XYZ file of C-alpha atoms in Angstrom:
656
model
C 34.832 0.231 -1.710
C 35.808 -0.426 1.879
C 35.622 -3.941 3.203
C 33.445 -2.834 6.113
C 30.641 -2.340 3.610
C 30.994 -5.654 1.881
C 28.560 -8.416 2.685
C 29.602 -11.797 1.270
C 26.758 -14.285 0.759
C 26.089 -16.203 3.990
C 27.172 -19.821 4.032
C 23.592 -21.097 4.370
C 22.569 -19.135 1.256
C 25.509 -20.442 -0.787
C 25.008 -24.034 0.268
C 21.570 -24.617 -1.180
C 21.261 -21.926 -3.834
C 20.353 -22.664 -7.442
C 23.312 -20.440 -8.359
C 25.825 -21.366 -5.685
C 28.965 -19.199 -5.351
C 30.389 -16.552 -7.687
C 32.074 -19.262 -9.809
C 28.621 -20.645 -10.736
C 27.479 -17.123 -11.672
C 30.590 -16.533 -13.798
C 30.087 -19.886 -15.508
C 26.512 -18.950 -16.533
C 27.707 -15.570 -17.828
C 30.503 -17.253 -19.800
C 27.997 -19.706 -21.305
C 25.781 -16.802 -22.428
C 28.819 -14.960 -23.797
C 30.022 -17.991 -25.775
C 26.644 -19.147 -27.126
C 23.972 -16.548 -26.480
C 21.122 -18.239 -28.288
C 22.078 -21.650 -26.919
C 22.039 -20.274 -23.354
C 18.515 -18.867 -23.656
C 17.212 -21.873 -25.585
C 18.392 -24.193 -22.807
C 16.592 -22.120 -20.162
C 13.410 -21.983 -22.263
C 13.363 -25.764 -22.726
C 14.156 -26.429 -19.056
C 11.669 -24.056 -17.498
C 8.637 -23.866 -19.781
C 6.203 -26.415 -21.172
C 5.746 -25.965 -24.935
C 2.807 -27.291 -26.958
C 4.890 -26.966 -30.131
C 8.636 -26.884 -29.414
C 10.463 -23.941 -30.990
C 13.175 -24.429 -33.601
C 14.108 -20.738 -34.000
C 15.632 -19.028 -30.978
C 16.238 -15.374 -31.865
C 15.333 -13.531 -35.042
C 17.188 -10.231 -35.349
C 16.348 -9.587 -38.990
C 13.689 -6.965 -38.198
C 15.759 -5.179 -35.488
C 14.842 -3.538 -33.149
C 11.640 -5.597 -33.448
C 13.251 -8.797 -32.175
C 11.492 -12.157 -32.028
C 12.206 -15.010 -29.625
C 11.145 -18.659 -29.973
C 8.603 -17.457 -32.565
C 7.650 -20.818 -34.049
C 6.996 -22.361 -30.603
C 3.470 -22.398 -29.117
C 2.497 -22.418 -25.450
C -0.009 -21.006 -22.979
C 0.943 -18.957 -19.923
C -1.999 -20.062 -17.796
C -1.260 -23.738 -18.567
C 2.365 -23.163 -17.479
C 1.297 -21.469 -14.223
C -1.640 -23.696 -13.234
C -2.397 -26.945 -15.136
C 1.101 -28.273 -15.146
C 1.460 -27.753 -11.402
C -1.746 -29.731 -10.873
C -0.423 -32.395 -13.285
C 2.792 -32.556 -11.227
C 0.764 -33.480 -8.167
C 0.691 -29.957 -6.651
C -3.104 -29.537 -6.950
C -3.605 -29.342 -3.170
C -0.572 -27.125 -2.599
C -1.403 -23.546 -1.539
C -0.776 -21.199 -4.483
C -1.990 -17.970 -2.858
C -2.379 -16.887 0.749
C -4.638 -13.837 0.512
C -4.732 -11.432 3.433
C -7.484 -8.858 3.232
C -7.278 -5.291 4.484
C -9.091 -6.300 7.692
C -6.702 -9.222 8.312
C -8.976 -12.040 7.116
C -6.900 -14.806 5.494
C -8.017 -17.032 2.582
C -5.878 -19.821 1.110
C -6.304 -20.912 -2.491
C -4.775 -24.144 -3.827
C -3.452 -24.640 -7.364
C -6.481 -26.771 -8.178
C -8.894 -24.059 -6.930
C -6.989 -21.338 -8.763
C -7.163 -23.360 -11.977
C -10.905 -23.920 -11.573
C -11.575 -20.217 -10.879
C -9.465 -19.259 -13.881
C -11.264 -21.736 -16.175
C -14.718 -20.541 -15.073
C -13.837 -16.918 -15.786
C -12.131 -17.869 -19.072
C -15.307 -19.657 -20.151
C -17.420 -16.668 -19.078
C -15.244 -14.346 -21.190
C -15.505 -16.676 -24.177
C -19.291 -16.847 -23.746
C -19.334 -13.033 -24.125
C -17.522 -13.268 -27.442
C -14.089 -12.294 -26.059
C -11.447 -14.106 -28.059
C -7.764 -14.431 -28.847
C -6.196 -11.058 -29.643
C -8.928 -8.965 -27.945
C -7.794 -6.524 -25.255
C -9.309 -6.593 -21.780
C -8.651 -3.851 -19.213
C -8.430 -4.985 -15.581
C -9.024 -2.245 -13.005
C -8.956 -3.986 -9.656
C -7.226 -3.878 -6.340
C -5.033 -6.606 -4.925
C -7.133 -9.737 -4.784
C -7.191 -13.365 -5.836
C -9.809 -12.245 -8.383
C -7.284 -9.805 -9.894
C -4.750 -12.602 -10.458
C -7.534 -14.882 -11.792
C -8.616 -12.172 -14.250
C -5.069 -11.965 -15.638
C -4.717 -15.745 -15.830
C -8.152 -16.104 -17.510
C -7.203 -13.592 -20.218
C -3.919 -15.429 -20.785
C -5.823 -18.707 -20.973
C -7.996 -17.603 -23.906
C -5.247 -15.618 -25.652
C -6.834 -12.226 -24.853
C -4.265 -9.496 -24.163
C -4.787 -7.904 -20.732
C -3.953 -4.409 -19.674
C -4.053 -3.904 -15.916
C -4.560 -0.327 -14.766
C -3.535 0.485 -11.198
C -6.604 1.060 -8.990
C -5.249 4.486 -7.926
C -5.435 5.993 -11.441
C -8.137 8.526 -12.238
C -11.067 8.187 -14.647
C -9.219 10.220 -17.280
C -6.080 8.031 -17.069
C -8.249 4.900 -17.233
C -10.218 6.228 -20.230
C -6.981 7.065 -22.110
C -5.688 3.520 -21.598
C -8.998 1.855 -22.579
C -9.115 3.934 -25.748
C -5.465 3.407 -26.693
C -5.677 -0.353 -26.167
C -9.009 -0.572 -28.033
C -10.311 -2.749 -25.166
C -13.593 -4.672 -25.562
C -14.223 -5.333 -21.852
C -13.325 -4.084 -18.370
C -13.022 -6.324 -15.321
C -13.326 -4.304 -12.105
C -14.795 -4.372 -8.573
C -17.512 -2.359 -6.872
C -14.948 -0.837 -4.492
C -11.569 -1.537 -2.989
C -10.551 -1.627 0.674
C -7.412 0.205 1.679
C -6.470 1.157 5.196
C -10.021 0.567 6.492
C -11.560 2.809 3.802
C -13.887 1.831 0.948
C -12.637 3.482 -2.216
C -14.487 3.566 -5.538
C -13.515 1.452 -8.579
C -16.740 0.825 -10.525
C -17.738 4.520 -10.190
C -14.419 5.518 -11.766
C -14.941 3.010 -14.605
C -18.402 4.557 -15.214
C -16.862 8.032 -15.251
C -14.094 6.897 -17.619
C -16.527 5.333 -20.081
C -18.742 8.432 -19.952
C -15.799 10.570 -21.118
C -16.150 9.006 -24.578
C -13.779 7.206 -26.948
C -14.398 3.813 -25.333
C -17.130 2.633 -27.656
C -15.586 -0.808 -28.189
C -16.410 -1.751 -24.573
C -19.254 -4.243 -24.583
C -18.895 -5.778 -21.105
C -18.075 -4.506 -17.635
C -17.664 -7.426 -15.230
C -17.798 -6.418 -11.563
C -16.364 -8.340 -8.620
C -18.521 -7.752 -5.534
C -15.897 -6.845 -2.923
C -17.652 -4.534 -0.461
C -21.312 -4.554 -1.503
C -21.107 -0.743 -1.693
C -23.737 1.250 -3.519
C -22.891 1.522 -7.258
C -24.615 2.630 -10.453
C -25.578 -0.050 -12.970
C -25.899 -0.024 -16.746
C -28.162 -2.863 -17.849
C -26.906 -4.921 -20.780
C -23.292 -3.833 -20.159
C -22.616 -4.411 -16.460
C -22.618 -7.839 -14.879
C -21.572 -9.281 -11.526
C -18.533 -11.537 -11.692
C -20.168 -14.220 -9.508
C -23.182 -14.333 -11.833
C -21.016 -14.439 -14.968
C -19.060 -17.492 -13.737
C -22.058 -19.322 -12.209
C -22.809 -22.398 -14.198
C -19.558 -22.180 -16.210
C -17.449 -25.320 -16.560
C -14.379 -25.662 -14.307
C -12.334 -26.884 -17.279
C -11.250 -24.815 -20.249
C -8.861 -25.919 -22.952
C -6.018 -23.370 -23.104
C -5.635 -21.341 -26.298
C -2.171 -22.317 -27.575
C -0.528 -19.178 -28.925
C 2.736 -18.369 -30.679
C 5.549 -17.294 -28.362
C 5.367 -13.762 -29.784
C 1.633 -13.365 -29.101
C 1.057 -10.217 -26.921
C 0.369 -11.441 -23.366
C -0.220 -7.955 -21.974
C 0.059 -4.233 -22.440
C 1.126 -2.157 -19.481
C 1.068 1.603 -19.727
C 3.996 3.584 -18.411
C 4.706 7.288 -18.342
C 7.062 8.594 -20.929
C 8.721 11.991 -21.050
C 5.865 13.172 -23.312
C 2.329 13.425 -22.056
C 0.885 10.362 -23.765
C 1.291 7.119 -21.779
C 3.151 4.335 -23.603
C 1.504 0.923 -23.999
C 4.458 -1.384 -23.375
C 3.757 -4.633 -25.222
C 5.088 -7.920 -23.823
C 5.244 -11.308 -25.498
C 4.113 -14.689 -24.181
C 7.125 -17.048 -24.369
C 10.088 -14.746 -23.774
C 8.316 -12.854 -21.008
C 7.246 -15.965 -19.111
C 10.716 -17.450 -19.448
C 12.374 -14.497 -17.725
C 9.602 -14.201 -15.129
C 10.214 -17.842 -14.130
C 14.004 -17.772 -14.448
C 14.515 -14.558 -12.459
C 12.126 -15.789 -9.743
C 14.195 -18.976 -9.574
C 17.662 -17.410 -9.531
C 17.182 -13.972 -7.934
C 14.884 -15.178 -5.156
C 16.197 -18.727 -5.130
C 12.562 -19.846 -4.808
C 12.261 -23.360 -3.347
C 9.156 -25.568 -3.071
C 8.689 -24.857 0.657
C 9.208 -21.065 0.482
C 6.533 -18.520 1.342
C 7.166 -15.686 -1.087
C 5.748 -12.202 -0.601
C 6.068 -9.439 -3.152
C 4.240 -6.369 -1.799
C 3.734 -4.701 -5.200
C 0.332 -4.104 -6.748
C -0.747 -6.049 -9.835
C -1.230 -2.638 -11.486
C 2.571 -2.356 -11.843
C 4.956 -4.626 -13.702
C 6.418 -5.977 -10.445
C 2.985 -7.367 -9.573
C 2.771 -8.978 -13.026
C 6.150 -10.672 -13.036
C 6.570 -11.509 -9.358
C 2.968 -12.180 -8.306
C 0.776 -13.162 -11.238
C 3.303 -15.124 -13.286
C 6.845 -15.897 -12.030
C 6.139 -17.634 -8.664
C 3.119 -19.517 -10.083
C 5.129 -20.779 -13.069
C 7.497 -22.384 -10.532
C 4.700 -23.874 -8.400
C 5.509 -21.537 -5.468
C 3.337 -20.373 -2.558
C 2.891 -16.611 -2.375
C 1.105 -13.936 -0.437
C -1.304 -11.466 -1.983
C -2.030 -8.520 0.299
C -4.940 -6.140 -0.148
C -4.055 -3.438 2.359
C -1.396 -0.835 3.120
C 1.765 -1.188 5.264
C 0.594 1.298 7.896
C -2.897 -0.066 8.711
C -3.981 -0.786 11.419
C -0.467 0.311 12.371
C 3.018 0.493 10.883
C 3.855 -3.002 12.146
C 1.524 -4.639 9.564
C 4.298 -5.953 7.298
C 6.288 -7.405 10.200
C 3.189 -8.992 11.725
C 2.313 -10.631 8.415
C 5.863 -11.973 7.986
C 5.586 -13.406 11.511
C 2.073 -14.844 11.021
C 2.659 -16.446 7.622
C 6.295 -17.414 8.237
C 7.381 -15.537 5.122
C 10.784 -16.651 3.837
C 11.304 -14.232 0.915
C 10.162 -10.620 1.193
C 10.256 -8.178 -1.741
C 9.278 -4.533 -1.264
C 10.121 -0.965 -2.274
C 12.626 1.446 -0.676
C 9.821 3.977 -0.148
C 7.975 1.499 2.061
C 11.177 0.702 3.961
C 11.995 4.391 4.518
C 8.513 5.231 5.796
C 8.580 2.173 8.113
C 11.997 3.229 9.469
C 10.446 6.547 10.483
C 7.494 4.828 12.139
C 9.702 2.267 13.939
C 11.955 4.966 15.333
C 8.970 6.867 16.667
C 7.221 3.827 18.212
C 9.019 0.721 19.516
C 5.782 -1.332 19.326
C 5.907 -1.282 15.507
C 9.682 -1.799 15.270
C 10.613 -5.046 13.479
C 12.415 -6.172 16.693
C 8.972 -6.508 18.336
C 8.124 -9.359 15.915
C 9.528 -12.786 15.182
C 11.078 -12.507 11.712
C 13.319 -15.567 11.950
C 11.550 -17.281 9.032
C 13.059 -14.755 6.588
C 15.966 -15.898 4.455
C 16.042 -13.455 1.530
C 15.043 -9.793 1.267
C 14.529 -7.850 -1.929
C 14.196 -4.236 -3.000
C 12.517 -2.886 -6.152
C 11.271 0.272 -7.863
C 14.186 2.636 -7.357
C 17.731 2.556 -6.021
C 17.825 1.941 -2.264
C 20.011 4.366 -0.328
C 22.764 2.729 1.755
C 21.326 3.852 5.133
C 17.922 2.261 4.386
C 19.717 -0.851 3.062
C 21.686 -1.220 6.321
C 18.547 -0.779 8.428
C 16.627 -3.315 6.323
C 19.521 -5.776 6.554
C 19.988 -5.401 10.298
C 16.472 -4.913 11.672
C 14.342 -6.918 9.244
C 16.823 -9.541 8.094
C 18.607 -9.861 11.460
C 21.939 -9.387 9.639
C 21.623 -12.868 8.080
C 19.492 -12.334 4.933
C 21.027 -11.309 1.624
C 19.279 -8.291 0.045
C 18.675 -8.548 -3.674
C 18.544 -4.938 -4.850
C 16.948 -5.450 -8.266
C 17.220 -3.029 -11.175
C 14.707 -3.495 -13.989
C 11.824 -1.680 -15.707
C 8.329 -2.141 -17.070
C 9.983 -2.457 -20.476
C 12.479 -5.146 -19.467
C 9.879 -7.616 -18.133
C 12.148 -8.911 -15.330
C 15.404 -8.329 -13.430
C 18.312 -6.921 -15.451
C 20.959 -6.136 -12.854
C 20.700 -7.822 -9.479
C 22.661 -9.743 -6.876
C 22.020 -13.497 -6.669
C 21.644 -14.403 -2.976
C 24.000 -17.404 -2.988
C 26.651 -15.899 -5.247
C 27.076 -12.142 -4.977
C 29.006 -10.152 -2.365
C 26.689 -7.243 -1.552
C 27.450 -3.528 -1.413
C 24.691 -1.306 0.043
C 23.292 0.995 -2.654
C 24.549 -1.059 -5.613
C 22.448 -3.418 -7.732
C 25.817 -5.180 -8.363
C 26.057 -7.331 -11.535
C 23.908 -8.154 -14.577
C 21.601 -11.147 -14.434
C 23.225 -14.019 -16.380
C 22.504 -13.564 -20.091
C 21.895 -9.788 -19.800
C 24.586 -7.756 -21.604
C 24.477 -4.435 -19.727
C 27.018 -1.639 -20.264
C 27.623 2.049 -19.500
C 28.279 4.216 -22.570
C 28.710 7.874 -23.530
C 26.382 9.843 -25.857
C 27.910 8.221 -28.935
C 27.428 4.651 -27.662
C 31.084 4.126 -26.774
C 31.694 2.240 -23.494
C 33.140 4.484 -20.765
C 35.887 3.297 -18.387
C 34.751 1.805 -15.071
C 34.484 4.551 -12.467
C 33.034 7.031 -14.994
C 29.342 7.841 -15.133
C 27.379 7.432 -18.352
C 24.209 6.054 -19.900
C 22.966 2.546 -19.119
C 22.321 0.367 -22.179
C 21.735 -3.308 -22.942
C 23.839 -4.475 -25.878
C 21.879 -7.583 -26.921
C 18.143 -8.285 -27.110
C 16.849 -10.561 -24.323
C 13.707 -12.750 -24.181
C 11.455 -10.638 -21.917
C 12.144 -7.279 -23.532
C 9.435 -4.884 -24.705
C 8.348 -5.791 -28.255
C 6.953 -2.436 -29.277
C 4.786 0.424 -28.034
C 1.207 -0.566 -28.805
C 0.136 1.124 -32.017
C 3.264 3.280 -32.219
C 6.344 1.431 -33.531
C 8.104 4.693 -34.411
C 7.902 5.914 -30.832
C 9.282 2.536 -29.710
C 12.338 2.949 -31.938
C 12.868 6.585 -30.936
C 12.451 5.878 -27.206
C 14.501 2.696 -26.850
C 16.696 2.207 -29.906
C 17.718 5.765 -30.795
C 19.829 6.669 -33.800
C 22.586 7.920 -31.462
C 23.431 4.265 -30.823
C 22.806 3.248 -34.461
C 19.637 1.480 -33.283
C 21.788 -1.316 -31.773
C 21.574 -0.737 -28.026
C 18.514 -0.681 -25.796
C 18.424 2.652 -23.959
C 17.242 2.178 -20.388
C 16.775 5.937 -19.786
C 18.886 5.740 -16.611
C 22.391 6.905 -15.849
C 24.819 4.461 -14.219
C 28.388 4.075 -13.057
C 30.468 0.913 -12.621
C 32.832 0.512 -9.682
C 36.433 0.743 -10.853
C 37.505 -2.441 -9.082
C 34.481 -4.734 -9.051
C 32.528 -3.563 -12.099
C 29.428 -3.319 -9.879
C 26.661 -1.104 -11.263
C 25.095 1.779 -9.346
C 22.097 3.514 -10.928
C 22.425 7.295 -10.738
C 18.898 8.345 -11.803
C 16.851 9.115 -14.902
C 18.433 10.889 -17.866
C 15.078 12.058 -19.255
C 12.184 14.019 -17.838
C 10.719 11.129 -15.917
C 10.288 11.215 -12.134
C 10.422 8.236 -9.852
C 8.006 8.867 -6.983
C 7.723 5.975 -4.534
C 8.947 3.631 -7.247
C 6.287 4.779 -9.731
C 7.418 6.428 -12.957
C 5.712 9.608 -14.048
C 6.527 11.846 -16.945
C 6.965 15.513 -16.000
C 5.125 16.313 -19.205
C 2.075 14.354 -18.067
C 1.824 16.392 -14.838
C 2.498 19.663 -16.715
C -0.250 18.835 -19.203
C -2.669 18.151 -16.332
C -1.853 21.531 -14.702
C -2.199 23.445 -17.968
C -5.509 21.696 -18.693
C -6.898 23.693 -15.753
C -7.416 26.410 -18.344
C -9.231 28.975 -16.212
C -6.227 29.400 -13.998
C -2.978 28.139 -15.498
C -1.079 29.694 -18.348
C 2.066 27.599 -18.120
C 3.744 25.059 -15.849
C 7.081 23.303 -15.450
C 7.521 20.237 -13.267
C 10.768 18.862 -11.860
C 11.743 16.340 -9.206
C 13.742 16.943 -6.066
C 15.226 14.364 -3.722
C 12.912 13.313 -0.919
C 14.014 11.079 1.919
C 10.759 9.087 2.010
C 9.486 8.895 -1.570
C 12.868 9.119 -3.351
C 11.655 12.038 -5.442
C 9.048 14.691 -4.778
C 7.073 16.458 -7.506
C 7.714 20.237 -7.611
C 5.717 22.492 -9.903
C 6.479 26.045 -11.027
C 3.237 27.584 -12.234
C 2.480 30.774 -14.181
C -1.140 31.836 -13.631
C -3.430 33.796 -15.967
C -3.783 36.437 -13.232
C -1.450 38.271 -10.846
C 0.750 36.097 -8.650
C -1.144 35.229 -5.445
C 0.332 35.368 -1.936
C -0.531 34.128 1.557
C -3.820 32.273 2.068
C -4.910 32.858 -1.500
C -1.744 31.166 -2.816
C -2.389 28.209 -0.476
C -6.006 27.933 -1.680
C -5.074 27.961 -5.380
C -2.199 25.527 -4.787
C -4.629 23.115 -3.082
C -7.081 23.507 -5.961
C -4.349 22.663 -8.484
C -3.065 19.700 -6.465
C -6.570 18.272 -6.289
C -6.993 18.863 -10.003
C -3.826 16.865 -10.818
C -5.038 14.104 -8.467
C -8.303 13.962 -10.394
C -6.631 14.057 -13.834
C -3.860 11.507 -13.208
C -4.222 10.046 -9.732
C -3.172 10.996 -6.155
C 0.417 9.763 -6.671
C 1.022 12.616 -9.168
C -0.064 15.481 -6.864
C 2.757 18.041 -6.632
C 4.414 18.112 -3.251
C 5.151 21.815 -3.679
C 3.732 24.457 -6.005
C 5.495 27.796 -6.513
C 3.712 30.581 -8.374
C 6.027 32.534 -10.675
C 5.519 35.320 -13.192
C 7.576 33.520 -15.864
C 9.702 30.392 -16.516
C 13.398 30.337 -17.421
C 13.408 29.803 -21.204
C 16.075 29.732 -23.853
C 15.679 32.050 -26.830
C 14.212 29.156 -28.767
C 11.496 28.803 -26.111
C 12.790 25.644 -24.358
C 12.245 25.612 -20.581
C 15.582 25.100 -18.793
C 14.474 22.523 -16.279
C 18.062 22.051 -15.125
C 17.860 25.461 -13.408
C 14.463 24.711 -11.875
C 15.738 21.358 -10.622
C 18.618 23.059 -8.809
C 16.346 25.713 -7.272
C 13.930 22.984 -6.143
C 16.861 21.256 -4.439
C 17.668 24.477 -2.579
C 20.726 25.314 -4.711
C 20.709 28.998 -5.602
C 24.294 30.038 -6.197
C 25.649 27.511 -8.674
C 23.051 27.450 -11.447
C 25.459 27.021 -14.369
C 25.294 29.032 -17.580
C 22.240 31.289 -17.776
C 23.417 33.429 -20.695
C 21.228 31.607 -23.198
C 18.107 32.601 -21.320
C 15.624 34.959 -22.907
C 15.095 36.759 -19.574
C 17.725 35.901 -16.924
C 15.835 38.142 -14.439
C 13.164 35.430 -14.119
C 15.694 33.203 -12.352
C 16.302 35.731 -9.558
C 12.592 36.074 -8.992
C 12.158 32.271 -8.744
C 15.176 31.976 -6.420
C 13.752 34.548 -4.057
C 10.285 33.035 -4.117
C 11.336 29.848 -2.260
C 9.587 26.661 -3.183
């Protein structure tokens, strides 16, 4: 690790940081090491307001189904809203909302609390109660955050589905969660276009299996033309009209499920990741405080969507639990032009900016092609901390981000975590950590991360292996909704005697510093623009096009903008097409996948083949396909176990 690529924390960052200097970081880690439960209990008492204080910290008796603070009661919405009003922050701006067209609305903590209470009362009036599941299918909006807070307020478990998912994906999640209501909008605005939401909800419910749904509450965003089912559908503004602006929070046990969030696994069926109330909120607040060093006068902007976990932890919950001011943005980074992010940072005097490498890479391209949208054309002096999330950031993009957006003065917190972890696991702290481009550096204090081999034995620093977490932590996944066996198999496999949490990523630690670098997934999960998708899910969608497709195999290949691109090898039920016909069928299949899963899953490339490389036992050797997709044709490793090695030559010559 050459010193030219080391970035010590700037003096200004060290001076005022909550965790100031590497000694302070080491001290916190040593405290957690010496008294693990005591460390987390102290944070939970310091940061959260409890209705009933907890006496038990961690219960490991039912491992891997761990419980944290289980005899304590609290309410997430109270912790995010009421207590800030009680602290005298009622008039402080909680959310600065910028719409797609640039219109700005500011909402204070008092207003946010009132909106949340009105919707909570409306939900209660419709018989929705503690323990019920509510699906939220909305775009980025104040109403989206309010919907989440209102569910939390009454103890209903929310499941937010990203507004880009298809009717089929939405239906599957409604059915799996057993939801009783959907909160949605007529349409969403993205990049100047009106895109359907309510129509997709209607289509999802018409597919069947969603018979528990009694209410569909619709936020009027565009006034677009939508179908209406009397007795089921209701406008949000009508539902909250006349409701009281106060609502006593439902005090729930710390282990009560706050939300389910579905993520792609390596099998086709999405996994409902279940998160708790107390442990989750603790880590959301603590990581916002330490990783972003959030101060009372900061303007914090996380660009994620509330449909992903990043939008949950670092929009809907973490910053609000600390009484912060944050930006919620409806639009896309390239509309009306690719300077939108930089203009917003300039206009709102953003101090902390958290985005994904994919966005950075696409904006680099745009800035290099057009000086008018280059960050240097904007005043970004307000920035003090930058963050990166969703996938590892490549060193070149890191350097550009540091130099051109942060003016060489802002630490970059390159955060590694997952839907399942609830908050940051490995990340620099801006006032403590010396940065290395491309490395997420060191574990968050209290997180016991390690790199092991297949048997669970730690490997020496400098050697690659499998990333695990050796101790349970407060914001970890509790189970997979309705499928505890799958939870155990996926995250606490027998290979590690059920003791270590398996992150599903490979990692390596620097020989000298012990810094972590994530090397990519170890299972069949792709990371496209920071969104996880199981290869199996895309394969199942292709094969469900039964008239055409006999078989399909999907792999990822590196892509300089999206991180990974989806490549599909498809065997048709008819002779292999060529030329225009191949293009036509490929387009048809791409559109089909978009309809089945959502546009993000559309294969970048489709290659038609007469057969797939299979072992004698019938297993597809994706390793070979991965190499071919990457353009590697000579060094394909051992192919002797293949049923028909000739297939490989045909695929090689067919060029993806």
